[in-house]
Coordinates of C-alpha atoms and ligand atoms in Angstrom, one line a residue:
M1 CA 0.9 38.4 -7.3
N2 CA 4.3 38.2 -6.7
L3 CA 6.5 39.4 -9.7
G4 CA 9.5 38.1 -7.1
R5 CA 8.6 35.2 -7.1
L6 CA 7.3 34.9 -10.5
L7 CA 10.8 35.2 -12.1
L8 CA 12.5 33.5 -10.1
F9 CA 10.1 31.0 -10.6
L10 CA 10.5 31.4 -14.6
S11 CA 14.4 31.7 -14.5
S12 CA 14.4 27.9 -12.7
Y13 CA 11.3 26.7 -14.1
S14 CA 13.2 24.7 -17.0
A15 CA 15.4 22.5 -14.9
C16 CA 12.7 21.9 -12.9
S17 CA 10.3 21.3 -16.0
S18 CA 12.7 19.1 -17.6
M19 CA 13.0 16.6 -14.7
M20 CA 11.3 13.2 -14.9
C21 CA 9.5 11.5 -12.0
D22 CA 9.6 8.1 -11.5
H23 CA 6.3 8.2 -10.0
Y24 CA 3.5 10.7 -10.2
P25 CA 2.5 12.7 -8.2
C26 CA 6.5 13.9 -7.4
Y27 CA 8.0 16.9 -5.9
P28 CA 10.5 18.8 -7.9
S29 CA 11.3 21.2 -5.3
R30 CA 11.4 19.6 -2.2
R31 CA 13.8 16.9 -0.9
V32 CA 12.2 13.5 -0.5
H33 CA 14.2 10.6 1.3
H34 CA 13.1 7.2 -0.7
L35 CA 13.1 5.0 2.2
D36 CA 12.9 1.7 1.2
G37 CA 15.7 -0.5 1.9
T38 CA 17.1 -2.6 4.7
W39 CA 15.9 -2.2 7.8
E40 CA 16.6 -3.4 11.3
F41 CA 13.5 -6.0 12.4
V42 CA 12.3 -8.1 14.9
F43 CA 9.1 -10.3 14.7
L44 CA 7.2 -10.9 19.0
N45 CA 3.9 -12.4 19.4
N46 CA 3.4 -12.2 22.6
I47 CA 2.1 -8.4 22.8
D48 CA -1.3 -8.4 23.8
D49 CA -2.5 -4.6 23.6
V50 CA -0.3 -3.5 20.1
S51 CA -2.2 -0.1 20.5
K52 CA 0.0 1.1 23.6
F53 CA 2.9 -1.1 22.8
D54 CA 6.2 1.4 24.0
P55 CA 8.8 0.0 20.7
S56 CA 11.6 1.7 23.4
A57 CA 12.6 -1.5 24.7
V58 CA 12.8 -3.2 21.9
V59 CA 15.9 -5.3 20.7
Y60 CA 16.6 -5.9 17.2
N61 CA 17.1 -9.5 16.1
D62 CA 16.7 -9.1 12.4
T63 CA 16.8 -7.4 9.3
M64 CA 14.1 -7.1 6.9
V65 CA 13.5 -6.0 3.4
V66 CA 11.3 -2.8 2.6
P67 CA 8.8 -2.8 0.6
G68 CA 8.0 -6.1 1.8
S69 CA 5.3 -8.6 3.5
F70 CA 7.3 -10.5 6.1
D71 CA 4.9 -13.0 6.7
A72 CA 5.6 -14.4 2.7
L73 CA 9.4 -15.0 4.0
P74 CA 10.0 -19.1 4.7
L75 CA 11.0 -18.1 8.0
Y76 CA 8.0 -16.0 9.4
S77 CA 5.5 -18.1 7.7
G78 CA 1.9 -17.8 8.1
V79 CA 3.0 -16.1 11.6
R80 CA 0.3 -13.7 13.2
G81 CA 1.4 -11.1 15.4
T82 CA 3.7 -7.9 16.3
A83 CA 6.5 -6.9 13.6
V84 CA 8.9 -3.9 15.0
Y85 CA 10.8 -2.3 12.2
R86 CA 13.8 0.3 12.7
R87 CA 15.9 2.5 10.2
K88 CA 17.8 6.3 10.5
V89 CA 17.2 8.8 8.2
A90 CA 19.5 12.1 7.8
V91 CA 17.0 15.1 6.9
T92 CA 17.7 18.9 7.2
A93 CA 17.6 19.7 10.9
K94 CA 14.6 21.9 12.1
Y95 CA 12.6 21.0 8.9
L96 CA 9.0 19.7 9.5
S97 CA 8.2 16.4 7.1
R98 CA 5.5 14.3 6.1
I99 CA 6.4 10.4 5.9
K100 CA 4.4 8.6 3.0
F101 CA 3.4 5.0 3.4
E102 CA 2.6 3.6 0.0
A103 CA 0.6 0.7 2.6
C104 CA 1.6 -0.8 5.6
S105 CA -0.6 -3.9 6.9
L106 CA -2.4 -5.0 8.7
Y107 CA -2.8 -2.6 11.6
C108 CA 0.5 -0.2 11.5
A109 CA 1.2 2.5 14.2
I110 CA 4.8 5.0 13.6
F111 CA 7.1 6.9 15.8
V112 CA 9.2 8.7 15.1
D113 CA 12.4 9.6 17.7
G114 CA 10.3 7.9 20.0
K115 CA 7.1 9.7 20.1
K116 CA 4.0 8.1 17.9
L117 CA 2.7 10.1 15.0
G118 CA -0.4 8.1 14.6
D119 CA -1.9 4.8 13.4
H120 CA -3.5 3.5 10.3
G121 CA -6.0 0.6 9.7
N122 CA -6.2 -0.9 6.8
G123 CA -3.4 -2.7 4.7
Y124 CA -3.5 -1.7 1.4
S125 CA -4.2 2.1 1.4
P126 CA -2.2 5.1 1.6
F127 CA -1.5 7.3 4.1
W128 CA 0.5 10.2 5.3
L129 CA 1.7 11.4 8.7
D130 CA 3.5 14.8 9.7
V131 CA 6.6 15.1 10.8
P132 CA 7.2 17.6 13.9
A133 CA 10.3 19.4 13.0
S134 CA 14.1 18.3 15.3
E135 CA 17.0 20.0 16.0
S136 CA 19.0 17.0 15.0
P137 CA 19.2 16.2 11.5
D138 CA 19.4 12.1 13.0
R139 CA 15.9 11.1 12.9
E140 CA 14.9 7.3 14.1
I141 CA 11.9 6.0 12.6
V142 CA 9.9 2.9 14.3
V143 CA 7.3 1.5 12.8
V144 CA 5.0 -1.4 14.7
A145 CA 3.0 -3.4 12.1
D146 CA 0.4 -6.0 13.7
N147 CA -1.0 -8.5 11.1
R148 CA -3.2 -9.8 13.5
F149 CA -7.1 -8.9 12.9
N150 CA -8.7 -6.6 15.7
S151 CA -11.9 -5.7 15.2
K152 CA -11.6 -2.3 16.6
L153 CA -7.7 -1.2 15.0
T154 CA -8.6 -3.0 11.1
P155 CA -12.2 -3.7 11.2
L156 CA -12.5 -4.3 7.6
H157 CA -9.8 -7.0 7.4
L158 CA -12.2 -10.0 8.5
E159 CA -11.2 -13.3 8.9
N160 CA -13.3 -14.9 7.0
Y161 CA -11.8 -13.6 3.6
D162 CA -10.8 -15.8 0.8
F163 CA -7.7 -14.2 0.1
Y164 CA -4.3 -14.4 2.5
Q165 CA -3.8 -10.8 4.0
Y166 CA -0.3 -10.7 4.3
G167 CA 1.5 -7.8 7.2
G168 CA 4.5 -6.2 7.0
I169 CA 5.7 -2.5 5.4
A170 CA 4.0 -3.5 2.0
R171 CA 4.9 -0.8 -0.5
S172 CA 7.0 1.9 -0.3
V173 CA 8.0 5.0 1.9
Y174 CA 8.7 8.2 1.1
L175 CA 9.9 11.3 3.6
H176 CA 9.3 14.5 2.4
E177 CA 10.9 17.6 3.7
V178 CA 8.2 20.6 3.5
G179 CA 7.3 23.6 5.2
T180 CA 4.4 24.3 7.6
T181 CA 1.9 24.4 4.4
S182 CA 2.0 22.4 1.3
I183 CA 0.7 21.0 -1.8
S184 CA -0.5 17.3 -0.9
N185 CA -1.8 16.6 -4.5
V186 CA -3.1 18.0 -7.3
D187 CA -7.0 16.0 -9.1
V188 CA -7.1 17.0 -12.9
I189 CA -10.5 17.1 -13.3
I190 CA -11.5 16.7 -16.7
H191 CA -14.1 19.1 -18.1
D192 CA -14.6 18.7 -21.3
A193 CA -12.2 16.2 -23.0
M194 CA -13.0 16.5 -26.4
E195 CA -12.2 20.0 -26.1
G196 CA -9.4 19.1 -23.6
K197 CA -10.8 21.2 -20.8
V198 CA -10.1 20.7 -17.3
D199 CA -10.2 21.9 -13.7
L200 CA -7.2 21.6 -11.0
R201 CA -8.0 21.0 -7.6
V202 CA -5.1 21.5 -5.2
R203 CA -5.2 19.8 -2.0
I204 CA -3.1 22.0 0.4
H205 CA -1.6 20.5 4.0
G206 CA -1.9 22.6 7.2
Y207 CA -3.8 25.1 5.3
D208 CA -5.5 26.1 8.7
S209 CA -3.7 30.3 8.5
V210 CA -3.9 30.2 4.0
S211 CA -7.0 32.1 2.5
Q212 CA -5.5 32.8 -0.4
A213 CA -3.0 30.9 -3.1
T214 CA -1.5 32.2 -6.5
F215 CA -0.7 29.3 -8.4
A216 CA 1.5 28.6 -12.0
V217 CA 0.6 26.2 -14.3
A218 CA 2.3 24.4 -17.1
F219 CA 0.9 21.9 -18.9
D220 CA 3.8 19.3 -20.9
G221 CA 6.3 21.9 -19.3
N222 CA 4.9 25.1 -21.5
L223 CA 4.2 27.2 -18.6
Q224 CA 0.6 28.9 -19.0
G225 CA 0.6 32.6 -19.5
Q226 CA -1.1 33.3 -16.9
T227 CA -1.2 32.8 -12.7
H228 CA -4.5 32.1 -10.5
N229 CA -5.1 33.5 -7.4
V230 CA -7.6 31.5 -5.7
E231 CA -9.7 31.4 -2.3
V232 CA -8.5 27.9 -0.2
S233 CA -11.5 26.4 1.4
N234 CA -11.2 23.4 3.5
G235 CA -7.8 22.9 2.3
I236 CA -9.0 23.0 -1.4
A237 CA -7.8 25.6 -3.8
M238 CA -10.0 25.3 -7.2
I239 CA -8.1 26.7 -10.4
V240 CA -11.2 26.8 -13.2
G241 CA -11.5 26.6 -17.0
L242 CA -8.3 25.4 -18.0
S243 CA -7.2 24.6 -21.7
V244 CA -5.0 21.8 -22.2
P245 CA -2.5 22.8 -25.4
N246 CA -2.7 20.5 -28.3
H247 CA -4.4 17.8 -26.2
K248 CA -4.5 14.5 -27.6
L249 CA -7.1 11.8 -26.0
W250 CA -6.1 9.0 -24.0
F251 CA -7.5 5.9 -25.5
P252 CA -6.5 2.3 -24.8
R253 CA -5.0 1.9 -28.3
T254 CA -3.6 5.2 -28.1
P255 CA -2.8 5.9 -24.5
N256 CA -1.4 9.1 -24.7
L257 CA -0.3 11.2 -21.4
H258 CA -0.2 14.5 -20.2
F259 CA 1.5 16.3 -17.5
A260 CA 0.7 19.5 -15.1
E261 CA 3.3 21.2 -12.9
V262 CA 1.2 23.1 -10.4
T263 CA 4.0 25.9 -8.5
E264 CA 2.1 27.8 -5.5
L265 CA 3.8 31.0 -6.1
S266 CA 2.5 33.3 -2.7
G267 CA 4.6 32.0 0.3
L268 CA 4.5 27.9 -0.1
N269 CA 7.7 27.5 -1.4
D270 CA 6.4 24.4 -2.8
S271 CA 5.3 22.7 -6.5
I272 CA 3.8 19.4 -7.9
M273 CA 4.0 17.8 -11.3
V274 CA 1.1 14.9 -12.3
R275 CA 0.4 13.1 -14.5
F276 CA -2.7 12.5 -16.6
G277 CA -4.9 11.0 -19.6
I278 CA -8.0 13.1 -21.2
R279 CA -10.7 10.4 -21.8
E280 CA -14.0 10.4 -21.0
V281 CA -15.9 7.3 -19.6
S282 CA -19.9 6.7 -19.9
A283 CA -22.6 4.5 -19.8
C284 CA -23.6 4.7 -23.7
K285 CA -25.7 2.9 -26.0
D286 CA -24.1 1.0 -29.0
S287 CA -25.8 2.7 -32.2
H288 CA -24.8 -1.0 -33.5
T289 CA -25.8 -3.3 -31.7
G290 CA -28.7 -1.3 -29.5
S291 CA -26.6 -2.3 -26.5
M292 CA -25.6 -0.8 -23.3
A293 CA -21.7 -0.7 -23.0
V294 CA -18.8 0.6 -21.6
C295 CA -17.8 3.6 -23.7
I296 CA -14.2 5.6 -23.7
N297 CA -14.6 9.0 -25.2
G298 CA -17.9 7.7 -26.9
Q299 CA -16.5 4.5 -28.5
P300 CA -18.0 1.3 -27.1
T301 CA -15.4 -0.6 -25.9
K302 CA -15.7 -4.3 -25.0
L303 CA -13.7 -5.0 -21.5
L304 CA -12.6 -8.5 -21.5
G305 CA -10.3 -9.4 -18.8
Y306 CA -9.9 -11.0 -15.3
S307 CA -10.2 -10.1 -12.2
K308 CA -6.2 -10.3 -9.9
H309 CA -5.3 -10.1 -6.8
D310 CA -2.2 -7.9 -6.0
M311 CA -0.5 -11.5 -4.4
H312 CA 2.1 -14.1 -5.3
P313 CA 3.7 -16.6 -2.9
A314 CA 7.0 -14.9 -2.9
F315 CA 6.5 -11.7 -2.3
G316 CA 3.0 -11.7 -0.6
I317 CA 0.9 -8.3 -1.0
S318 CA 4.5 -6.8 -2.1
M319 CA 5.1 -7.9 -5.8
P320 CA 8.3 -6.2 -7.7
D321 CA 7.8 -4.1 -10.5
Q322 CA 8.8 -7.1 -12.7
Q323 CA 6.6 -9.3 -11.7
L324 CA 3.4 -6.4 -12.0
F325 CA 4.3 -5.8 -15.5
E326 CA 4.6 -10.0 -16.3
D327 CA 1.1 -10.0 -15.2
I328 CA -0.1 -7.0 -17.6
H329 CA 2.4 -9.1 -20.2
M330 CA 0.0 -12.4 -19.8
L331 CA -2.6 -10.7 -19.9
R332 CA -2.0 -9.2 -23.2
Q333 CA -1.1 -12.6 -24.2
L334 CA -4.3 -14.1 -23.3
G335 CA -5.7 -11.3 -25.7
G336 CA -7.4 -9.1 -22.5
N337 CA -7.5 -5.7 -22.6
Y338 CA -9.1 -4.9 -18.5
L339 CA -8.2 -6.0 -15.1
R340 CA -10.9 -6.0 -12.0
L341 CA -8.5 -4.9 -9.4
V342 CA -9.7 -7.1 -6.2
H343 CA -10.5 -6.2 -3.6
Y344 CA -8.4 -3.3 -2.0
P345 CA -6.1 -1.0 -3.9
H346 CA -3.3 -2.4 -5.2
N347 CA 0.1 -1.5 -5.9
P348 CA 0.3 2.4 -7.5
H349 CA 3.1 1.2 -9.4
L350 CA 0.3 -1.3 -11.2
L351 CA -1.7 1.9 -12.1
D352 CA 0.8 3.9 -14.1
M353 CA 2.0 0.7 -16.1
C354 CA -1.7 0.1 -17.1
D355 CA -2.1 4.0 -17.9
E356 CA 1.0 3.8 -19.7
L357 CA 0.2 0.6 -21.9
G358 CA -3.7 1.4 -22.4
I359 CA -5.4 -1.3 -19.8
L360 CA -8.4 -1.0 -18.4
L361 CA -9.0 -0.8 -14.4
W362 CA -12.1 -1.5 -12.2
Q363 CA -10.6 -0.6 -8.8
E364 CA -12.6 -1.1 -5.6
L365 CA -12.0 -0.9 -1.4
L366 CA -11.5 -3.4 1.0
G367 CA -14.5 -5.0 2.3
W368 CA -15.2 -8.4 1.5
G369 CA -18.7 -10.5 1.9
L370 CA -19.6 -8.0 4.6
S371 CA -23.4 -8.8 6.2
E372 CA -26.0 -6.2 6.2
S373 CA -25.4 -5.2 10.2
I374 CA -22.0 -5.0 9.2
I375 CA -22.6 -2.6 6.2
I376 CA -25.9 -0.7 8.2
N377 CA -22.8 -0.2 11.1
P378 CA -22.8 4.0 11.0
A379 CA -18.4 3.4 12.3
I380 CA -17.8 1.0 9.4
K381 CA -20.0 3.4 6.8
Q382 CA -17.4 6.1 8.2
D383 CA -14.4 3.9 7.7
L384 CA -15.4 3.0 4.5
L385 CA -16.2 6.7 3.5
H386 CA -13.1 7.2 4.7
D387 CA -11.3 4.8 2.9
L388 CA -12.7 5.3 -0.4
D389 CA -11.4 9.3 0.2
E390 CA -8.1 7.6 0.4
M391 CA -8.2 5.4 -2.6
V392 CA -9.3 8.8 -4.6
N393 CA -7.3 10.9 -3.1
N394 CA -4.0 8.7 -4.3
T395 CA -4.9 7.4 -7.9
F396 CA -7.6 10.4 -9.2
N397 CA -5.0 10.7 -11.7
H398 CA -5.2 7.5 -13.3
P399 CA -6.8 7.4 -17.1
S400 CA -6.5 3.3 -16.8
V401 CA -9.0 3.6 -13.7
I402 CA -12.6 3.5 -15.7
I403 CA -14.8 1.7 -12.8
W404 CA -14.6 3.0 -9.4
A405 CA -16.0 0.2 -6.8
F406 CA -16.4 -1.2 -3.4
L407 CA -18.3 -3.8 -1.0
N408 CA -17.7 -6.6 -3.4
E409 CA -20.5 -9.5 -2.7
G410 CA -22.0 -7.2 0.2
A411 CA -25.6 -8.1 1.4
S412 CA -27.1 -5.9 -1.4
D413 CA -30.0 -7.8 -1.3
H414 CA -31.2 -6.1 2.2
S415 CA -32.5 -2.8 1.1
D416 CA -31.7 -1.0 4.5
S417 CA -27.9 -1.6 3.2
C418 CA -29.2 0.4 0.0
D419 CA -28.0 3.7 2.3
T420 CA -24.5 2.9 2.2
Y421 CA -24.3 1.6 -1.2
K422 CA -25.8 5.3 -2.0
A423 CA -22.9 6.9 0.3
L424 CA -20.2 5.5 -1.4
S425 CA -22.1 6.1 -5.1
D426 CA -22.6 9.1 -3.9
R427 CA -19.4 10.0 -2.7
Y428 CA -17.2 8.9 -5.9
K429 CA -19.3 11.2 -7.7
S430 CA -19.1 14.4 -5.5
L431 CA -15.5 13.7 -6.0
Q432 CA -15.9 13.8 -9.5
V433 CA -14.0 10.6 -10.3
N434 CA -14.2 10.5 -14.6
G435 CA -15.2 7.7 -14.4
L436 CA -18.4 4.5 -13.8
V437 CA -19.8 3.5 -9.9
S438 CA -20.3 -0.4 -9.4
W439 CA -20.0 -3.3 -7.0
A440 CA -19.5 -6.7 -7.9
S441 CA -23.2 -8.0 -7.0
S442 CA -23.4 -11.9 -5.7
R443 CA -27.3 -11.3 -5.1
T444 CA -27.8 -10.6 -8.8
T445 CA -31.3 -10.2 -9.4
H446 CA -32.5 -10.0 -6.1
D447 CA -29.8 -6.8 -5.6
K448 CA -31.6 -4.3 -4.0
C449 CA -29.6 -1.4 -4.9
Y450 CA -28.8 -0.6 -8.1
D451 CA -30.2 2.5 -8.1
S452 CA -26.6 3.6 -7.0
A453 CA -24.5 2.0 -10.2
D454 CA -23.9 2.7 -13.4
V455 CA -22.9 -0.5 -14.6
I456 CA -24.3 -4.1 -13.4
S457 CA -21.8 -6.5 -12.4
F458 CA -22.9 -10.0 -11.3
N459 CA -20.8 -12.8 -9.7
S460 CA -22.4 -16.1 -10.5
Y461 CA -20.7 -19.4 -10.9
P462 CA -22.9 -21.8 -12.9
G463 CA -21.1 -25.1 -13.2
W464 CA -18.8 -24.9 -10.4
Y465 CA -21.2 -23.5 -7.6
G466 CA -24.2 -25.6 -8.1
G467 CA -25.5 -26.5 -12.2
S468 CA -23.3 -28.1 -14.8
L469 CA -22.0 -27.5 -17.9
K470 CA -25.5 -27.1 -19.6
D471 CA -26.3 -24.0 -16.9
V472 CA -23.3 -21.8 -18.3
V473 CA -23.9 -19.9 -20.9
P474 CA -27.9 -20.1 -20.3
T475 CA -26.9 -18.1 -16.8
I476 CA -25.1 -15.7 -18.6
L477 CA -27.4 -15.0 -20.8
S478 CA -30.6 -14.8 -19.1
E479 CA -28.9 -12.2 -16.4
A480 CA -27.8 -10.3 -19.5
D481 CA -31.6 -10.3 -20.4
F482 CA -32.4 -8.9 -17.0
V483 CA -29.9 -5.8 -16.4
A484 CA -30.7 -5.0 -20.4
K485 CA -34.2 -4.4 -19.1
L486 CA -32.3 -1.4 -16.2
G487 CA -31.2 -0.1 -19.5
K488 CA -27.0 0.0 -18.0
P489 CA -24.2 -1.9 -19.2
F490 CA -23.7 -5.2 -17.9
I491 CA -20.6 -6.9 -16.6
K492 CA -20.0 -10.4 -15.6
S493 CA -17.1 -9.5 -12.7
E494 CA -17.1 -13.2 -11.2
I495 CA -17.2 -16.3 -13.1
G496 CA -14.9 -19.2 -13.6
A497 CA -13.9 -23.2 -12.2
G498 CA -11.7 -24.6 -10.3
A499 CA -8.1 -27.0 -11.4
I500 CA -5.4 -27.9 -9.5
P501 CA -2.6 -27.1 -11.4
G502 CA -1.3 -29.9 -13.8
W503 CA -4.6 -32.1 -12.6
Q504 CA -5.4 -34.2 -15.4
D505 CA -8.2 -37.0 -15.4
P506 CA -10.0 -39.0 -17.9
M507 CA -13.7 -38.4 -16.5
N508 CA -12.8 -34.6 -17.3
G509 CA -14.5 -33.5 -14.0
V510 CA -14.2 -31.1 -11.3
W511 CA -10.5 -29.6 -10.4
T512 CA -9.1 -31.1 -13.8
E513 CA -7.8 -28.7 -15.9
N514 CA -10.0 -29.7 -19.0
Y515 CA -12.4 -29.0 -16.6
Q516 CA -12.2 -25.4 -16.4
S517 CA -11.2 -25.2 -19.4
Q518 CA -14.7 -26.4 -20.7
V519 CA -16.4 -24.0 -18.5
L520 CA -14.2 -20.8 -19.6
E521 CA -14.8 -21.7 -23.0
R522 CA -18.5 -21.1 -22.6
I523 CA -18.1 -18.2 -20.6
T524 CA -15.4 -16.3 -22.9
T525 CA -17.4 -17.3 -27.0
T526 CA -20.9 -16.6 -24.9
V527 CA -19.0 -12.8 -24.0
V528 CA -17.4 -12.3 -26.9
N529 CA -20.3 -13.0 -28.9
N530 CA -22.9 -11.5 -27.3
S531 CA -23.1 -7.1 -27.5
T532 CA -25.6 -7.9 -23.9
I533 CA -22.5 -8.5 -22.1
A534 CA -20.4 -5.2 -21.5
G535 CA -17.4 -7.1 -20.7
V536 CA -16.4 -9.8 -18.3
S537 CA -13.6 -10.3 -15.3
L538 CA -13.2 -13.7 -15.8
W539 CA -12.2 -15.6 -11.8
Q540 CA -9.0 -15.6 -11.7
F541 CA -6.1 -14.7 -13.4
A542 CA -3.4 -16.3 -11.1
D543 CA -3.9 -18.9 -8.4
T544 CA -3.8 -17.1 -4.8
R545 CA -3.3 -17.9 -1.4
S546 CA -6.5 -18.5 0.6
K547 CA -7.1 -18.7 4.4
P548 CA -5.8 -21.8 6.3
G549 CA -9.1 -24.4 6.2
I550 CA -10.0 -27.0 4.2
S551 CA -12.3 -25.2 1.8
R552 CA -9.4 -25.0 -0.7
P553 CA -7.0 -27.2 -1.8
R554 CA -3.5 -26.6 -0.9
T555 CA -4.9 -23.4 0.6
F556 CA -5.6 -21.7 -2.5
N557 CA -7.7 -20.4 -4.6
N558 CA -7.7 -22.4 -7.5
K559 CA -9.9 -20.8 -10.6
G560 CA -6.6 -19.3 -11.9
T561 CA -5.8 -19.6 -15.9
L562 CA -2.1 -19.4 -14.1
D563 CA -0.7 -20.9 -11.3
E564 CA 0.3 -18.8 -8.5
Y565 CA 3.6 -18.9 -10.1
R566 CA 2.0 -17.2 -13.1
R567 CA 2.5 -21.1 -15.0
P568 CA -0.7 -21.3 -17.4
K569 CA -2.9 -24.2 -16.8
Q570 CA -2.6 -25.1 -20.6
P571 CA -6.2 -26.0 -21.6
S572 CA -7.4 -22.7 -20.2
F573 CA -4.2 -20.5 -21.3
L574 CA -5.2 -21.7 -24.8
T575 CA -9.4 -21.4 -24.7
V576 CA -9.4 -17.6 -23.3
Q577 CA -6.8 -16.7 -26.1
K578 CA -8.5 -18.5 -28.8
A579 CA -12.2 -16.4 -27.5
Y580 CA -10.5 -13.2 -26.8
T581 CA -7.9 -12.5 -29.3
S582 CA -11.4 -13.5 -31.6
F583 CA -13.1 -10.2 -30.5
N584 CA -12.9 -7.6 -33.1
H585 CA -11.9 -4.1 -31.2
T586 CA -13.2 -1.7 -33.6
E587 CA -11.4 1.2 -31.8
N588 CA -8.7 -2.1 -30.9
T589 CA -8.4 -1.6 -27.3
L590 CA -5.4 -4.2 -27.5
G591 CA -3.1 -1.0 -28.0
T592 CA -0.2 -0.3 -30.4
Q593 CA 2.4 -2.1 -29.2
K594 CA 3.0 -5.7 -29.9
V595 CA 2.9 -8.4 -27.6
G596 CA 4.3 -11.5 -29.3
I597 CA 1.7 -14.5 -28.9
V598 CA 3.9 -17.4 -27.2
I599 CA 2.4 -19.9 -25.0
H600 CA 5.6 -21.4 -22.9
S601 CA 5.1 -25.1 -21.6
W602 CA 6.8 -26.5 -18.7
Ligands
LIG701 C1 -16.9 -14.8 -4.7 C2 -15.7 -13.8 -4.0 C3 -14.0 -14.4 -4.8 C4 -13.9 -15.8 -4.6 C5 -14.7 -16.5 -5.0 C6 -14.7 -17.6 -5.5 O1 -17.0 -14.3 -5.7 O2 -15.7 -12.7 -4.2 O3 -13.1 -13.3 -3.6 O4 -13.8 -16.3 -3.5 O5 -15.6 -15.8 -4.9 O6 -14.1 -18.5 -5.4 O7 -15.6 -18.2 -4.4

């Protein structure tokens, strides 16, 4: 090892380690430009082939906030076409850099100083692009964001999805000044939670010329004695067999977090700080009830919550932190401890908050209701695997994420589809995500791919799409019986009923708030009182804008317990709150931080 560099590192260490990051990972030794703010903007609706678009002739006639969904603004509401954004940034001359988009929707092509760097066709997942060095410190960034559906450029954004797909630079943008070789991320693999043993998977970017690297590791600001000289193979350096000193387990009630700072000492001039939680997630048998459950550190933990979109009429898919926080706050008022984040990767700021507050999460890949012919298409399978890698690479260290999912309501009743299900499940496992694999199946008892799932999750709507109130409880119980025989935990991943906000009628028919509340009362009391049901994510947390058409009144999916502006539908809110808060979480998964139970009246 290089002693000089280690001494330099040690002398600068206390300054770096005392640095707190706004978000994780952060990179203490780099210059990072945060590119959020106001960009120049123009909306063009006459571009045929956006992939051949030349941005140099564009005339900008407006400005736009980043992050933001431009088509959530009244002026651009509902338009589909090509939006072009531009901003300038002063960087260090002659430095390479990497630009990171947390999300750019739907299809985005990125240009720097007039040259195309690359493009990306999934509007919800983060991506990086390399920016070549320049003699000049002044750089011009142009982003072409096209929100039209295009089977070649955005193959997993299909027009028939039951949620509005907004466009624009939807989440934050960062420009990192880096060397030719840099650390892109560190995954903390929990090897043995009880003993606090972890392995670090260091991801190195631009690794072609690097075969060895030397790392210093600090946990919670304390530099570990030895350095680690390890092989770099295909951009991965493994530092194995580390013990986190004085480790504390992450539980929903006590969401303890740890920090690891990893510094490369043999030439990269780079370091990274990640935040993680030490916990083990398993499917286990509850010794009191004999039922299969989701267990956190061996403790059966009932999941009571909602399916939730990352969406709001005022912000599109770019909700500010305060709104994300308010959503979690509302969940806790309802007595919930769990969110199923549908149907794509969500804002990483929400994941950070859930890590801190002890909320349990399901996260899933984009891909809604895909047919067998799409699922078995080799190119789609590769796209899904690519999206899975992007999601895992960017969210690996969140202890709140306990279920990793894909293919909501896909054609899993065709055995030909199972090859793709297995490939996705195997990929999660090979990446050693510390969580359980599942998908929300609408094929329920006819699903043929269950061998690849750790948790069996059913979407069905008794009392709404077919049947009546009397069918709600028997349907849930017979589904739970079916799954019990498979020896895996059972989650009701979707179930619910629609209500137009404020709609009352003496007959209490469909679309009234009272009918919705009656359906939810049957669901929630059944889930709370039956150990054969490991959890529920009611459909859905808040009403969401859907695709245009006549199938959805107001063109909203109206099955929210809250309306789209988070105003409670009072009967349902009180019903769910009563059932969820009545559950005796022996481990008290609601957390230590008390939230007053306040019902607002509008
Ligand atoms: C499906 C789907 C949801 C929503 C729901 C509904 O289960 O996964 O996105 O469309 O149906 O409201 O019908």
